[in-house]
Every structure is written in C-alpha cells, then in structure tokens.
Coordinates of C-alpha atoms and ligand atoms in Angstrom, one line a residue:
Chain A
X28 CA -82.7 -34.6 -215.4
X29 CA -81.9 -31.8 -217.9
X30 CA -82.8 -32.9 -221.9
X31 CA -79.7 -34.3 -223.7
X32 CA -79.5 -37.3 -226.5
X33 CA -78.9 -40.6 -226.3
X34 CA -76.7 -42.9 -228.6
X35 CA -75.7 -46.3 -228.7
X36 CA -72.4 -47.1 -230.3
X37 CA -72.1 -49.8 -231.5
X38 CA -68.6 -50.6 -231.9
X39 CA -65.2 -48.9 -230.2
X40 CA -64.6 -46.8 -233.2
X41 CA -68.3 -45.5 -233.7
X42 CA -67.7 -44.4 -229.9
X43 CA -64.2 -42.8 -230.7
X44 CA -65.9 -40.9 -233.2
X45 CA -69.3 -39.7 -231.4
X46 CA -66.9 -38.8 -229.3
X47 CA -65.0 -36.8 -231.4
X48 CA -67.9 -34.9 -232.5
X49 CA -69.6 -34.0 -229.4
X50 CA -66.3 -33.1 -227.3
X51 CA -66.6 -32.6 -223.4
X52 CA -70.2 -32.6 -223.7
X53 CA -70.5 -36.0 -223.9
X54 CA -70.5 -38.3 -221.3
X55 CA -70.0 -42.2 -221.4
X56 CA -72.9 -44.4 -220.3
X57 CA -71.5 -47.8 -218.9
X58 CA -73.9 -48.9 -215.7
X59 CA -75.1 -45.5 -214.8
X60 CA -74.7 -46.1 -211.1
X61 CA -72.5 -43.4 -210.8
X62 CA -72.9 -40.9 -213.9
X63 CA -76.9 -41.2 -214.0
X64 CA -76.3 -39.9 -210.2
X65 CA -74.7 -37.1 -211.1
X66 CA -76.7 -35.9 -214.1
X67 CA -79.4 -35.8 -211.7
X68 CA -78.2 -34.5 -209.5
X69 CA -76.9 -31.6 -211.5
X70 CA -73.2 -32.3 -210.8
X71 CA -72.3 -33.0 -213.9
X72 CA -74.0 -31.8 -217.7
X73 CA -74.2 -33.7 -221.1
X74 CA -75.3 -33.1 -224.2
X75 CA -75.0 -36.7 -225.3
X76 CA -74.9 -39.6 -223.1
X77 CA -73.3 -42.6 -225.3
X78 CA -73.8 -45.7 -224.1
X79 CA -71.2 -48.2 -224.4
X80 CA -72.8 -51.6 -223.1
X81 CA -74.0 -52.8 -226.9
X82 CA -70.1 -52.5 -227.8
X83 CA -69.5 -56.3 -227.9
X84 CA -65.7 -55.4 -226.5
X85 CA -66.5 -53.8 -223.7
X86 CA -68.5 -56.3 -222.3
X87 CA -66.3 -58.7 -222.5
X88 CA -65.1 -61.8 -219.9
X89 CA -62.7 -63.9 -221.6
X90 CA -60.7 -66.3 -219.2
X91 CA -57.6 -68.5 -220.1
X92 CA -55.2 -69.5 -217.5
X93 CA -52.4 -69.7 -220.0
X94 CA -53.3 -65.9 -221.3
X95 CA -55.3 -64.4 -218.3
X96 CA -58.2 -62.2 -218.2
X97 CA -59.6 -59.5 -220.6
X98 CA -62.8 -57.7 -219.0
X99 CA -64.7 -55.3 -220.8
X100 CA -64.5 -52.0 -219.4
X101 CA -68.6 -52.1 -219.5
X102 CA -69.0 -55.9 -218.1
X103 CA -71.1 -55.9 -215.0
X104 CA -69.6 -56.4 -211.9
X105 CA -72.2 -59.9 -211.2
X106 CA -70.5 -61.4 -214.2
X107 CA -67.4 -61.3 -212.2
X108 CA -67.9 -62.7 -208.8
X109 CA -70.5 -65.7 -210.6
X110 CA -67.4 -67.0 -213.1
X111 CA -66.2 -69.4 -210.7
X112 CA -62.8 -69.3 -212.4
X113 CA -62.4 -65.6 -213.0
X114 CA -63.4 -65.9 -209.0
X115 CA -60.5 -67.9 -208.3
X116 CA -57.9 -66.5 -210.0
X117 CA -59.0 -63.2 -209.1
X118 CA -59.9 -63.3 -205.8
X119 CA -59.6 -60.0 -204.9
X120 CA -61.7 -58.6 -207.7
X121 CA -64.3 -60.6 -206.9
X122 CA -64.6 -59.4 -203.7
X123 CA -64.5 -55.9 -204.3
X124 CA -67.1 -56.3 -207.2
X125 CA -69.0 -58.6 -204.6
X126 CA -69.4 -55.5 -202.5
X127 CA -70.4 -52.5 -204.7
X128 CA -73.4 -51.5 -203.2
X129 CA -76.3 -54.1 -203.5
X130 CA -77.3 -56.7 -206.1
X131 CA -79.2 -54.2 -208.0
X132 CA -75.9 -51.9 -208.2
X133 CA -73.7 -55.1 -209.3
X134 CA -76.4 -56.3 -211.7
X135 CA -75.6 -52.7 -213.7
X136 CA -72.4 -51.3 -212.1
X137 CA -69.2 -52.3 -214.2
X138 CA -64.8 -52.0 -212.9
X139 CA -64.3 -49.6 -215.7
X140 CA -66.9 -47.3 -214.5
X141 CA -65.5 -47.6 -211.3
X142 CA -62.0 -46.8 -212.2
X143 CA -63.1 -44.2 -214.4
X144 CA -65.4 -42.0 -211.5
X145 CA -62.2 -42.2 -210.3
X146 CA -63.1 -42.1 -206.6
X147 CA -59.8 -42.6 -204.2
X148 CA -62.7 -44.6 -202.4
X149 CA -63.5 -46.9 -205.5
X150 CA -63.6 -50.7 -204.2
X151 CA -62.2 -51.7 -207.3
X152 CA -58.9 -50.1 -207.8
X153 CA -57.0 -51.4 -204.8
X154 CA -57.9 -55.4 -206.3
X155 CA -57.2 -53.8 -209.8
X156 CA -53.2 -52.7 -208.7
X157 CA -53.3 -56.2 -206.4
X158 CA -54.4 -58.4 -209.9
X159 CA -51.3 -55.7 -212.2
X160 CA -54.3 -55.0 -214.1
X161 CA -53.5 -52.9 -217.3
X162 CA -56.0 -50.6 -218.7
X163 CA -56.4 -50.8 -222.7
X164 CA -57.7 -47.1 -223.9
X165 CA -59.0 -46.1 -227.4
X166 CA -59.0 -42.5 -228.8
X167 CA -58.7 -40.1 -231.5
X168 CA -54.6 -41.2 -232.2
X169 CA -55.4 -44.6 -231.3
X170 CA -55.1 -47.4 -228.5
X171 CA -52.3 -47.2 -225.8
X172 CA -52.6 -48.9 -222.4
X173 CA -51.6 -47.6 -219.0
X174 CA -51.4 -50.1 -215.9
X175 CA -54.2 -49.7 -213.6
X176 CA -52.0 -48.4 -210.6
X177 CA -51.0 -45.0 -213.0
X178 CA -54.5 -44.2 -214.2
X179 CA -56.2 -41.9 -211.5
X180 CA -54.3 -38.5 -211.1
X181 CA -56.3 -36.7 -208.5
X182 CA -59.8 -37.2 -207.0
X183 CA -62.2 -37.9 -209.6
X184 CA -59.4 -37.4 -212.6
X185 CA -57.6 -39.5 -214.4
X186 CA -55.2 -40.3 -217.7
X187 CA -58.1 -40.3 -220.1
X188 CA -57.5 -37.2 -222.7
X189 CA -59.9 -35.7 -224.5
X190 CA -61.7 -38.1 -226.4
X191 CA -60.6 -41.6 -225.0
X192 CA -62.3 -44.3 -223.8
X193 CA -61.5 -47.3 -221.4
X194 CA -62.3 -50.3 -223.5
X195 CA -61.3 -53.3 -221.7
X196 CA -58.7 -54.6 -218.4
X197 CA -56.1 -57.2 -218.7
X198 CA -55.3 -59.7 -216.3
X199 CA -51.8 -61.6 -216.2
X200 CA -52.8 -65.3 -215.8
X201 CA -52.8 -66.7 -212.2
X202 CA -49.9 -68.4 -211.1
X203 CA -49.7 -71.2 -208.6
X204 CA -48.9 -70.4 -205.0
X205 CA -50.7 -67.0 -204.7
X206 CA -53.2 -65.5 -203.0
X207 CA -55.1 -62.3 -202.9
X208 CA -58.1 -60.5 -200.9
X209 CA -59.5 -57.1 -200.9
X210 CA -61.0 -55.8 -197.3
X211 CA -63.1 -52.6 -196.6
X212 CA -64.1 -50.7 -193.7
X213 CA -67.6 -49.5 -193.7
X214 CA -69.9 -48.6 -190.7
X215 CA -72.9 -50.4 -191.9
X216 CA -72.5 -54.0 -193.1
X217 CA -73.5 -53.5 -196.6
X218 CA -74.8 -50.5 -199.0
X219 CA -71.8 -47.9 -197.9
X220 CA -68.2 -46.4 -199.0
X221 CA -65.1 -47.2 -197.7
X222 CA -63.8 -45.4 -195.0
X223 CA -60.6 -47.4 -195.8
X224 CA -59.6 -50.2 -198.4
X225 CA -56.7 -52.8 -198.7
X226 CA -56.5 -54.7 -201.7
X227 CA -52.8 -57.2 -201.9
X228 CA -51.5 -60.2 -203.5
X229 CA -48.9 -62.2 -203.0
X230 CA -47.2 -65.4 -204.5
X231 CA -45.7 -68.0 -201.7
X232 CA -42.8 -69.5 -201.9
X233 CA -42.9 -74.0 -202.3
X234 CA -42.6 -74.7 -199.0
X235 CA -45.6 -72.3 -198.6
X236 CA -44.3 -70.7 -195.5
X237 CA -42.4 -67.4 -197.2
X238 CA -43.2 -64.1 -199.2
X239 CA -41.8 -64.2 -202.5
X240 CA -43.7 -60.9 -203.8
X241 CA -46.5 -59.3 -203.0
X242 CA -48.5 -56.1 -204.6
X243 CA -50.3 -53.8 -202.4
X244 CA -53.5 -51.5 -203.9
X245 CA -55.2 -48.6 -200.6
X246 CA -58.1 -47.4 -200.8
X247 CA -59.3 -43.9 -199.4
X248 CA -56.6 -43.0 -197.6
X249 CA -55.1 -40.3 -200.4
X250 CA -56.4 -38.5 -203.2
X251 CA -56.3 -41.5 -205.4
X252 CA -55.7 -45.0 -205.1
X253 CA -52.6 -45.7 -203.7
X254 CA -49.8 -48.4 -204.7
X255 CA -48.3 -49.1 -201.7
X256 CA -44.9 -50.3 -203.9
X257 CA -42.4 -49.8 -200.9
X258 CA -44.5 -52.4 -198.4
X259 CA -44.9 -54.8 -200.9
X260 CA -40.8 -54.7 -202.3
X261 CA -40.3 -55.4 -197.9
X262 CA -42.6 -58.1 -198.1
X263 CA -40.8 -60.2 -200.9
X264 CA -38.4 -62.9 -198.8
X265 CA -40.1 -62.0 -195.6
X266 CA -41.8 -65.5 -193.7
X267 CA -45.4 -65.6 -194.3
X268 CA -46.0 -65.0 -190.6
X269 CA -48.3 -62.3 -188.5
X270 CA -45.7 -60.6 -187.5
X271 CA -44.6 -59.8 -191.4
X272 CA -48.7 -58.7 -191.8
X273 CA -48.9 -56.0 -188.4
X274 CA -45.3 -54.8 -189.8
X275 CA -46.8 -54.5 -193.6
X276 CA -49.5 -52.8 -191.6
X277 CA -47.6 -50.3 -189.8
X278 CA -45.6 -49.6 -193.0
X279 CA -48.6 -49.2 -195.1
X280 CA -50.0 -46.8 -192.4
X281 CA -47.0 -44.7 -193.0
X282 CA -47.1 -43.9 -196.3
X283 CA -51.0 -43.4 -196.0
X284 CA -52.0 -39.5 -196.4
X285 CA -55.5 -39.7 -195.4
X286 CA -57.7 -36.3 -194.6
X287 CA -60.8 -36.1 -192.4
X288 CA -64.2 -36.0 -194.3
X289 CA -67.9 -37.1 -193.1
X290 CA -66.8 -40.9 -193.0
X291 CA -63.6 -40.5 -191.0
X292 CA -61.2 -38.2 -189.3
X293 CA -57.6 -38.5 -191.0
X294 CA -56.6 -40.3 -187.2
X295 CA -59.1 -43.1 -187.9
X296 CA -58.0 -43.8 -191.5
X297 CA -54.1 -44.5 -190.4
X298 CA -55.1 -46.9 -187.7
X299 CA -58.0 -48.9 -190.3
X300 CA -55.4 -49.0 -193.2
X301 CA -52.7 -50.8 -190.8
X302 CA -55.4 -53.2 -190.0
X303 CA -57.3 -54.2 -193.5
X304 CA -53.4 -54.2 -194.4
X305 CA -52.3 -57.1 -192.2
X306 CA -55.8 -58.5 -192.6
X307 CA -55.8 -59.1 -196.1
X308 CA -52.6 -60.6 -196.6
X309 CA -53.4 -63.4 -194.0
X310 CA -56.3 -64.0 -195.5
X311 CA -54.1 -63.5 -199.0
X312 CA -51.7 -66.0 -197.6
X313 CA -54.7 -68.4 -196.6
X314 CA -56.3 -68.6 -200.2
X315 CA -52.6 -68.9 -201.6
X316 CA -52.0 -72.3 -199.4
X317 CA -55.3 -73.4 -200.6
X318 CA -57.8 -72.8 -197.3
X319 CA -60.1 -70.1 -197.1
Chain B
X12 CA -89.5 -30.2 -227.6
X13 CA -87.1 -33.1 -227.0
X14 CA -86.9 -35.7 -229.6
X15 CA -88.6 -38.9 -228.7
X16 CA -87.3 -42.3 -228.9
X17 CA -90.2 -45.4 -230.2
X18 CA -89.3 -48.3 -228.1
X19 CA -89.7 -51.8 -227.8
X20 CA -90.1 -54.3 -224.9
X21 CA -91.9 -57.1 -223.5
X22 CA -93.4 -55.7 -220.0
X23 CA -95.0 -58.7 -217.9
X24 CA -94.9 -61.0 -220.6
X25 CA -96.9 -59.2 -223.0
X26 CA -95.0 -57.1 -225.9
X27 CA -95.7 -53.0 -225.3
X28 CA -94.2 -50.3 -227.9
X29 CA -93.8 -46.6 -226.3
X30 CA -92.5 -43.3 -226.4
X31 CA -89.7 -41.5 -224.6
X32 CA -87.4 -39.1 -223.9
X33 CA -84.1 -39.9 -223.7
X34 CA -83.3 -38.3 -220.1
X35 CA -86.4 -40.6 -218.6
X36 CA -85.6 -43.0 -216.6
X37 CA -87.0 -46.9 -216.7
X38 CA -89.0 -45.5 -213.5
X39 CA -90.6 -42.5 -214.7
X40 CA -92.0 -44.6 -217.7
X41 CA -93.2 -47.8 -216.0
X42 CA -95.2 -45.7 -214.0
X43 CA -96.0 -42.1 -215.6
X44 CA -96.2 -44.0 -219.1
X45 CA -97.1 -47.4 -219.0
X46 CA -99.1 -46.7 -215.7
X47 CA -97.4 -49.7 -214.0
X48 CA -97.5 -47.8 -210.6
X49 CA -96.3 -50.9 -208.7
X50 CA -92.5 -49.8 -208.6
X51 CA -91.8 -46.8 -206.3
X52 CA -89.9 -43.9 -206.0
X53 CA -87.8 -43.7 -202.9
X54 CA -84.8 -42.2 -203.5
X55 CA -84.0 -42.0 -207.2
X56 CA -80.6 -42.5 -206.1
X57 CA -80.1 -46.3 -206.2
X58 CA -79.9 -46.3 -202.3
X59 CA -83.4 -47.6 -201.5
X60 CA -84.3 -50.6 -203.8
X61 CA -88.4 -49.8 -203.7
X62 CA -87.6 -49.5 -207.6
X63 CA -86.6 -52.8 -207.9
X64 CA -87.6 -54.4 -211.3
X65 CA -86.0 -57.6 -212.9
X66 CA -84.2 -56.7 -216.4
X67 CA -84.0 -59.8 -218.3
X68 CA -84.3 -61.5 -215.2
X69 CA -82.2 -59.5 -213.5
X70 CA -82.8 -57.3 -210.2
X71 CA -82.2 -53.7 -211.3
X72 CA -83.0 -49.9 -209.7
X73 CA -85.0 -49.0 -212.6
X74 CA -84.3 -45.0 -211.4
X75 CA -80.8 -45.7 -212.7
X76 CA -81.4 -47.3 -215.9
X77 CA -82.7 -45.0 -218.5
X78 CA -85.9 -46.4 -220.6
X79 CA -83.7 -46.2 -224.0
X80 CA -81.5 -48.9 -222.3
X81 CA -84.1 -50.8 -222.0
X82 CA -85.3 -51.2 -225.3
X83 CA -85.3 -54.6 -226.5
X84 CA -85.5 -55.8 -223.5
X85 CA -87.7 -58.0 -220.8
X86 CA -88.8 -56.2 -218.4
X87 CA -91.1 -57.6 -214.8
X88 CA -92.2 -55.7 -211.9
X89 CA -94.2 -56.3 -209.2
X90 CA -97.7 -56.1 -211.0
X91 CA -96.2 -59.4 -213.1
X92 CA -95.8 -61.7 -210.0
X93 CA -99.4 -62.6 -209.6
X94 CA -101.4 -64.6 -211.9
X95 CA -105.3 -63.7 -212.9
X96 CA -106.6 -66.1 -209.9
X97 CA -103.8 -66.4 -207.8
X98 CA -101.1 -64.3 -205.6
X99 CA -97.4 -65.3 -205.7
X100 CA -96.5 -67.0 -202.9
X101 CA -93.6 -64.2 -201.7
X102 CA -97.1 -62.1 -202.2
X103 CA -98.8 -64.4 -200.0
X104 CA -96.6 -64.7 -197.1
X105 CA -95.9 -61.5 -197.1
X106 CA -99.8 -60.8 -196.2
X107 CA -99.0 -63.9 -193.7
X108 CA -96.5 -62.7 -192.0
X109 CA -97.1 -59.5 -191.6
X110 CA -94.0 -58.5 -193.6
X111 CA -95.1 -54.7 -194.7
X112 CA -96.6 -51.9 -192.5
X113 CA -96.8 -48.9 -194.9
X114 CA -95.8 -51.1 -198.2
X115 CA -93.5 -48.2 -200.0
X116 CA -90.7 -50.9 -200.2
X117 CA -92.3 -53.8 -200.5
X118 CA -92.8 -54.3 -204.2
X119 CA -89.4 -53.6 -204.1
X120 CA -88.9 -56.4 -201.6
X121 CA -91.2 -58.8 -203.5
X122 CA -89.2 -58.1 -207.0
X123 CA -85.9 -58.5 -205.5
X124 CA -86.5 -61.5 -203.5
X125 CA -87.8 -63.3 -206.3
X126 CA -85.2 -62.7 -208.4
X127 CA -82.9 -64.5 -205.1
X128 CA -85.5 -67.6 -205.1
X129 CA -85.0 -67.7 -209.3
X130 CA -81.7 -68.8 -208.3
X131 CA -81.4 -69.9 -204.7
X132 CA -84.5 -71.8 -203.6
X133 CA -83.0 -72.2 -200.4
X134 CA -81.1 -69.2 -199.0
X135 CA -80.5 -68.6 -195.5
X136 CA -81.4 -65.9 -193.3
X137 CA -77.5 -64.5 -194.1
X138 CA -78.0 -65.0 -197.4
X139 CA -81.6 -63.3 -197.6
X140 CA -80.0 -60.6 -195.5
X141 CA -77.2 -59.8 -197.8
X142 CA -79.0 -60.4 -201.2
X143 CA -81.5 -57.6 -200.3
X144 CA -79.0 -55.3 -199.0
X145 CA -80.4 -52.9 -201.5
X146 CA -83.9 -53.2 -200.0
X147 CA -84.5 -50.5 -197.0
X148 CA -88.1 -50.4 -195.0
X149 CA -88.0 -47.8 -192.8
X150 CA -91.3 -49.8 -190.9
X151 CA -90.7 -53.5 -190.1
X152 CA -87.1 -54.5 -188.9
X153 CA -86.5 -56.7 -191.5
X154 CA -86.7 -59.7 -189.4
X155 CA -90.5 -60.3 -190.8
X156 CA -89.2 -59.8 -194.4
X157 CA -87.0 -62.2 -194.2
X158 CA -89.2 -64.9 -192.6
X159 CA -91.6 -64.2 -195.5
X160 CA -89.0 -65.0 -198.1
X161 CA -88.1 -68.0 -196.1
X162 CA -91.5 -69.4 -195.9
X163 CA -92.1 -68.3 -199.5
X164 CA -89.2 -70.2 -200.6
X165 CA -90.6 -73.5 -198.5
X166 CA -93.9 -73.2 -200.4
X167 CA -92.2 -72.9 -203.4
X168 CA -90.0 -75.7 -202.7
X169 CA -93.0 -77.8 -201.9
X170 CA -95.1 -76.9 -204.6
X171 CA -92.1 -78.3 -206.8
X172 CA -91.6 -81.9 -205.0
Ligands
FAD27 C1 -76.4 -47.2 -204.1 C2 -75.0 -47.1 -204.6 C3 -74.0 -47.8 -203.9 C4 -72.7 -47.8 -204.4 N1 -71.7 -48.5 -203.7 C5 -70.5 -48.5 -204.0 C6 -69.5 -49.2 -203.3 O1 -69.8 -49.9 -202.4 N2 -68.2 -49.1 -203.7 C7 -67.8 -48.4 -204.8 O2 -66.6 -48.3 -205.2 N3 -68.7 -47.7 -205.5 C8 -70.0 -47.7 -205.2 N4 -71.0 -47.0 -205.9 C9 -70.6 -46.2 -207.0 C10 -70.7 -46.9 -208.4 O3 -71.7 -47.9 -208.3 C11 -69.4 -47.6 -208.9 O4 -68.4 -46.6 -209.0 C12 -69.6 -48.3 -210.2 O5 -68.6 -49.3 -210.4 C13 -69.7 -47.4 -211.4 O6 -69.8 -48.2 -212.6 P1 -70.8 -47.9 -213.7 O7 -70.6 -48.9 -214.8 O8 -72.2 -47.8 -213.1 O9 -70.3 -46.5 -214.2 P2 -71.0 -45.2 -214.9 O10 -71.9 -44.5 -213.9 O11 -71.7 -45.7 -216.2 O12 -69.7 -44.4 -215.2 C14 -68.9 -43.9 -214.2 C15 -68.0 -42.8 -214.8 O13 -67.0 -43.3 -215.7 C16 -67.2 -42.9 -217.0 N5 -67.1 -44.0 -217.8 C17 -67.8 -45.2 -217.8 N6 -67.4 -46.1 -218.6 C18 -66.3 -45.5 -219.3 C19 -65.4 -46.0 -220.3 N7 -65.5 -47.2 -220.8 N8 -64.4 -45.1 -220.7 C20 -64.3 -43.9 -220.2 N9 -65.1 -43.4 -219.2 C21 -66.1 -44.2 -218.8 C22 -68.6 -42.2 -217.0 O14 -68.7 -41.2 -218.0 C23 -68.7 -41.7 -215.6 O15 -68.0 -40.5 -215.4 C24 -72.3 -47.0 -205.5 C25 -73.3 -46.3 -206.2 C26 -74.6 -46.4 -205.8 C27 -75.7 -45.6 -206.5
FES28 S1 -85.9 -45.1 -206.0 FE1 -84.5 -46.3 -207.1 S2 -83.2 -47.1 -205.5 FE2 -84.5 -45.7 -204.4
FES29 S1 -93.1 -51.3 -194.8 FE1 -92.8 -49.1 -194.7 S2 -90.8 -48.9 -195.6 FE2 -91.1 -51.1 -195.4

C-alpha cells in the first residue's frame, strides 16, 4: 500500500474537522473490507485514512420497540444478526448482514460501509429501503438525514458532499403483523456478490391473510439500488397469496434495468429479480404470521 | 521516511510493544515484525481466510485490518493454540485426520474454527461448513476439515464433562 497517515477520531466533530482539513484526500476507515481493498489495490489514494470505529456513535446498537433502532454507521455487521431482538424486528437486515462474505468479513465489515461503497450490488441496501431506514449525516454545515432509499446516485456515488460523514441509521420501531426477508442470488453458496438481490417488507392485515403495505429494496439490477415503489403501492390491499408474489415478481422484473457484466447477462438478471421478488415476500409473509 | 506509530497489544497472552507504519497491515507485522510466521498470506484480499487471527476473540483477516487498529488490543494466532507440553486438540485431530496436505490454510483453519468451538461446542457439519466459509484449501475437499473440527469439538466436550 502507498504511505499515507493514520488518525483516530475520536468523536463526530473531531472527524468533521480532520475532514475538513485534509479534503478529498482523506478517506474514512470503518471495517476496511472494502476501502483497505482498494488502497491496495491502487484504485483509490489517501493521504489520511481516519478511522471512525473509536467514535462511540458510530458504533452504536440501541434497540427500543417503542423508538426503533439507531446503528452506528461503523457497528459491525456480527453485532446485528447476534441481537436477537434487533434480529427479529429486522429480519431482513440480519440476513443480509448474515451474508456479507464470511465470518471474518462480518466480524469487521459494517451497513454504513456498505451503503457508502455504494455498490448497486451491496446486500445491505435492499433490507435498508425494506426496514425505511434513514441515514443521519454530519458535515461541515451540520447534520441533515436522507432516507436510505435516496442516498446512492450512481455506481459507487452517493449524497455525501464534500466533507460529510454517515454517522448512524434509524430504524422505525417494528410493528405487529409484519414481516420481512432479504434473498440473493449467488453461484457459489457463500463468499460471493449478488448477481441479483430482493430485499421487501410488508405488514398483514388481522386476519393475516391480506397485504396492507409492503416496501420493496433490488439489488444489482441497475446502477444503484433500486426502490421498487410502484410494486409495492400494487401490493397494498392485494391477498397475501402466490399468485400476488409471481405478479410482484413480474412487475418488479419490469422496472428492473439490469446490464450484462462477469456475473450475469442483463437476460439472467430480469428472470432472478422476478424470482428472489416473489420469494422473499412469501417468506416476508411467513415471518409476519409468525412461522419461519 | 514514514512516521512510525509505537503500539501496544497483548500477542498470545503475553504484552508486546512495536513499531509501525501506518499503511502495514496486522499481517505484515505479526509476521515480518513480531516474527509470528504462523498466519499466511494467501490473498491479501480477504477472500482466502489463511490470515485468520482472533481480535479480542474475534476471527478477523488480519490482511484487512491495519496494525494501528490494533493497538490496544488482544490479539491470538495460531502459534497461541498450543501449550508448552501439549497441542490443541483442533491441532491434534487435524494431524489425526489427515485434515491438511500442503498446510497454507490450515492455521487459518485452526484460528477460525476455534473461534466457532469458543462459542458453539457443538456445531454441525452445516454449521462448520458455513462458519468457515472464509476458509479456502485448495488441497483437501473440506470434508476432512470438517471431520477434524467435529472430533476436536467431541474431545473438547469430553475433556469438560
Ligand atoms: C472477501 C469479501 C467478501 C465480501 N462479500 C460481500 C458480500 O457478500 N456482500 C456485500 O454487499 N459486500 C461484500 N463485500 C464488500 C464489503 O465487505 C462490504 O461492502 C462492507 O459492508 C463494507 O463495510 P466496511 O465497514 O468494511 O467499509 P469500509 O471499507 O471501511 O468503507 C467502505 C467505503 O465507505 C466509506 N465509508 C465508510 N464508513 C463511512 C462513514 N461513516 N461515512 C462516510 N463514508 C464512509 C469508506 O471511505 C469507503 O469508501 C465483501 C468484501 C470482501 C473483502
Ligand atoms: S490473505 Fe487475508 S484473506 Fe487471504
Ligand atoms: S491443505 Fe493446501 S490449501 Fe488446504
């Protein structure tokens, strides 16, 4: 790796101002599984990398079901899936951060440094649109927050401006009667990138048998994560049955715009998106009646 | 010259002080400074596991962490799982069952699935499988690896009843 220095803020405002100071040539330190990568690898250049794991903030994990969750943008994605109450009010989270690489990737990687590389491949982003995360940013003119569906802009870009950081994700509390699952497709059965995501939610109706809303969050199937709003405003009212999933599926394959790359021809994407689509929600459905 | 960092850590149970850069990684100083040569480099991309070393307790590629982030911290890699007299018994059934043929990923192997019996002294062969996920050997199959975790994990319950 080429020379640059090290710092470790120690609070969001020391960060904010480092920062400041160093400009575009310094690069935020959260896991490393992804920026560490690429500073190797010559992809990217720093003059400072400024770690953000001893900001007590952003590694955060505060649960309340009357207020939600609050993760630090920094927490480790093992912190997640072993809270067994963050895991079941946010199932879908926990899956996707159960399946970010291997155990020695989750023991380091965090959801903010996965939202921030920005991949439209990131297994995070679908279950954070599913959960309505919101994003909670610091910078130079303050805090702001944007919600998690509106904060990639193009393939390894996002809303951050020039000297802002992610600090932390919100979580609405859970609410009874809902559900939610995110599903990949990868070749291999661990240890690989999506080829296609679906991340959705939904909240039954009492008798348990009907759709009253639904949020839909696809993965690698356009240049950023998509919110798949239209499928999910069909799904509200609709009977929780499989024929509702397959035609969620067919209209989620619609609005997909994948391309062909190394992991899957453009063809291949439609037809995986229509089937993690239908997929998850009967399995969203499942862990909203309570089985599975 | 680069400017230095003087760290801190407890390496194997005994406290070590040492000297690095800040673009080093956790790898390149357990081995080309501490001479701990136990952890290997497959990759250095976070793919392989034959890195693996346990960060307060925790399995971690040590070629993505960078030594500063480590400072502070406690650190074990393979050379810690024996005792003076004694090899751990993942060490032991390893040799047993013939788990390794070339041995570039099995400290890796050992590190990791210790860190799995710390807190599952019973996993299954699904669990094994998918806990070491991060593991590759490009020699056995696997299936011997995880029959060597399994009867490590029998000794181990044993030795505890
Ligand atoms: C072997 C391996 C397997 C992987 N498997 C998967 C997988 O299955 N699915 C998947 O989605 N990804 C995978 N990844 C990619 C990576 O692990 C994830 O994207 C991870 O969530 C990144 O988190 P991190 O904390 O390590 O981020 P870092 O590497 O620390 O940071 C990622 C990027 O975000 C920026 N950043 C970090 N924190 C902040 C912040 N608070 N504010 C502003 N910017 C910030 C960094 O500067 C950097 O550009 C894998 C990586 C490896 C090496
Ligand atoms: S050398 Fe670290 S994972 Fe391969
Ligand atoms: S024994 Fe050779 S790589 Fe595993």
């Amino acid at each position: 790796m080429k020379e640059f220095e090290y710092a470790a803020a120690a609070s969001v405002d020391e960060a904010v101002s480092l920062l400041a100071a160093h400009g575009p040539r310094a690069k935020i330190l959260s896991g490393g599984t992804d920026i560490l990568v690429q500073l190797r690898e010559g992809l990217r250049e720093a003059d400072l990398v400024l770690d953000v794991k001893r900001i007590p903030e952003l590694t955060a994990l505060e649960f309340d079901s009357a207020r939600g969750l609050l993760l630090g943008a920094a927490t480790p994605c093992y912190r997640i899936y072993e809270h067994e109450q963050v895991k079941r009010a946010y199932p879908a989270l926990a899956d996707a951060a159960r399946i970010i690489g291997g155990w020695q990737i989750q023991t380091r990687a965090s959801v903010g440094g996965n939202l921030c590389n920005s991949s439209p491949a990131a297994d995070t982003i679908p279950a954070l649109i599913a959960h309505a995360a919101v994003c909670h940013i610091a910078g130079p003119d303050g805090r702001r927050s944007v919600r998690a569906a509106e904060f990639c802009t193009a393939p390894g870009k996002n809303v951050l401006g020039r000297g802002e950081l992610l600090v932390a994700l919100e979580f609405p509390p859970p609410v009874p009667r809902s559900g939610a699952r995110y599903l990949r497709f990868i070749p291999r059965n661990e240890m690989d990138i999506a080829v296609a995501g679906a991340g959705v939610w939904v909240r039954l109706d009492p008798t348990g048998q009907q759709i009253e809303e639904a949020r839909i969050g696809l993965a690698a199937v356009a240049p950023t994560p998509l919110e798949a709003t239209e499928v999910a405003a069909w799904l509200a009212g609709r009977p929780a049955t499989p024929e509702s999933f397959a035609e969620a599926g067919r209209m989620a394959q619609a609005i997909a715009r994948p391309i062909t790359d190394m992991r899957g021809t453009a063809e291949y994407r439609r037809h995986l998106v229509a089937v993690l689509t239908r997929r998850a929600l009967a399995d969203a459905v499942g862990r909203a009646r309570g089985v599975g | 010259m680069a400017k230095k960092h003087h760290l801190s850590a407890v390496v194997n149970g005994e406290p070590v002080e040492f000297l690095c850069e800040a673009r080093q990684s956790l790898l390149e100083v357990l081995r080309d400074v501490l001479h701990l040569t136990g952890a290997k480099e497959g990759c250095n991309n976070g793919n392989c596991g034959a890195c693996t070393v346990l960060l307060d307790g925790l399995p971690v590629n040590s070629c993505l962490v960078l030594a500063v982030e480590a400072d502070g911290c406690r650190i074990t890699t393979v050379e810690g799982l024996a005792d003076a007299t004694h090899l751990h018994p993942l060490q032991q059934c390893f040799l047993e069952d013939a788990a390794l043929q070339c041995g570039v990923c099995t400290p890796g192997f050992l590190v990791a699935a210790k860190a799995l019996l710390d807190k599952n002294p019973n996993p299954s062969e699904q669990e094994i499988r998918f806990e070491l996920a991060n593991n590759l050997c490009r020699c056995t199959g696997y299936d011997k690896i995880v029959r060597a975790v399994q009867h490590a994990a029998a000794r181990l319950r044993e030795a505890r009843t």
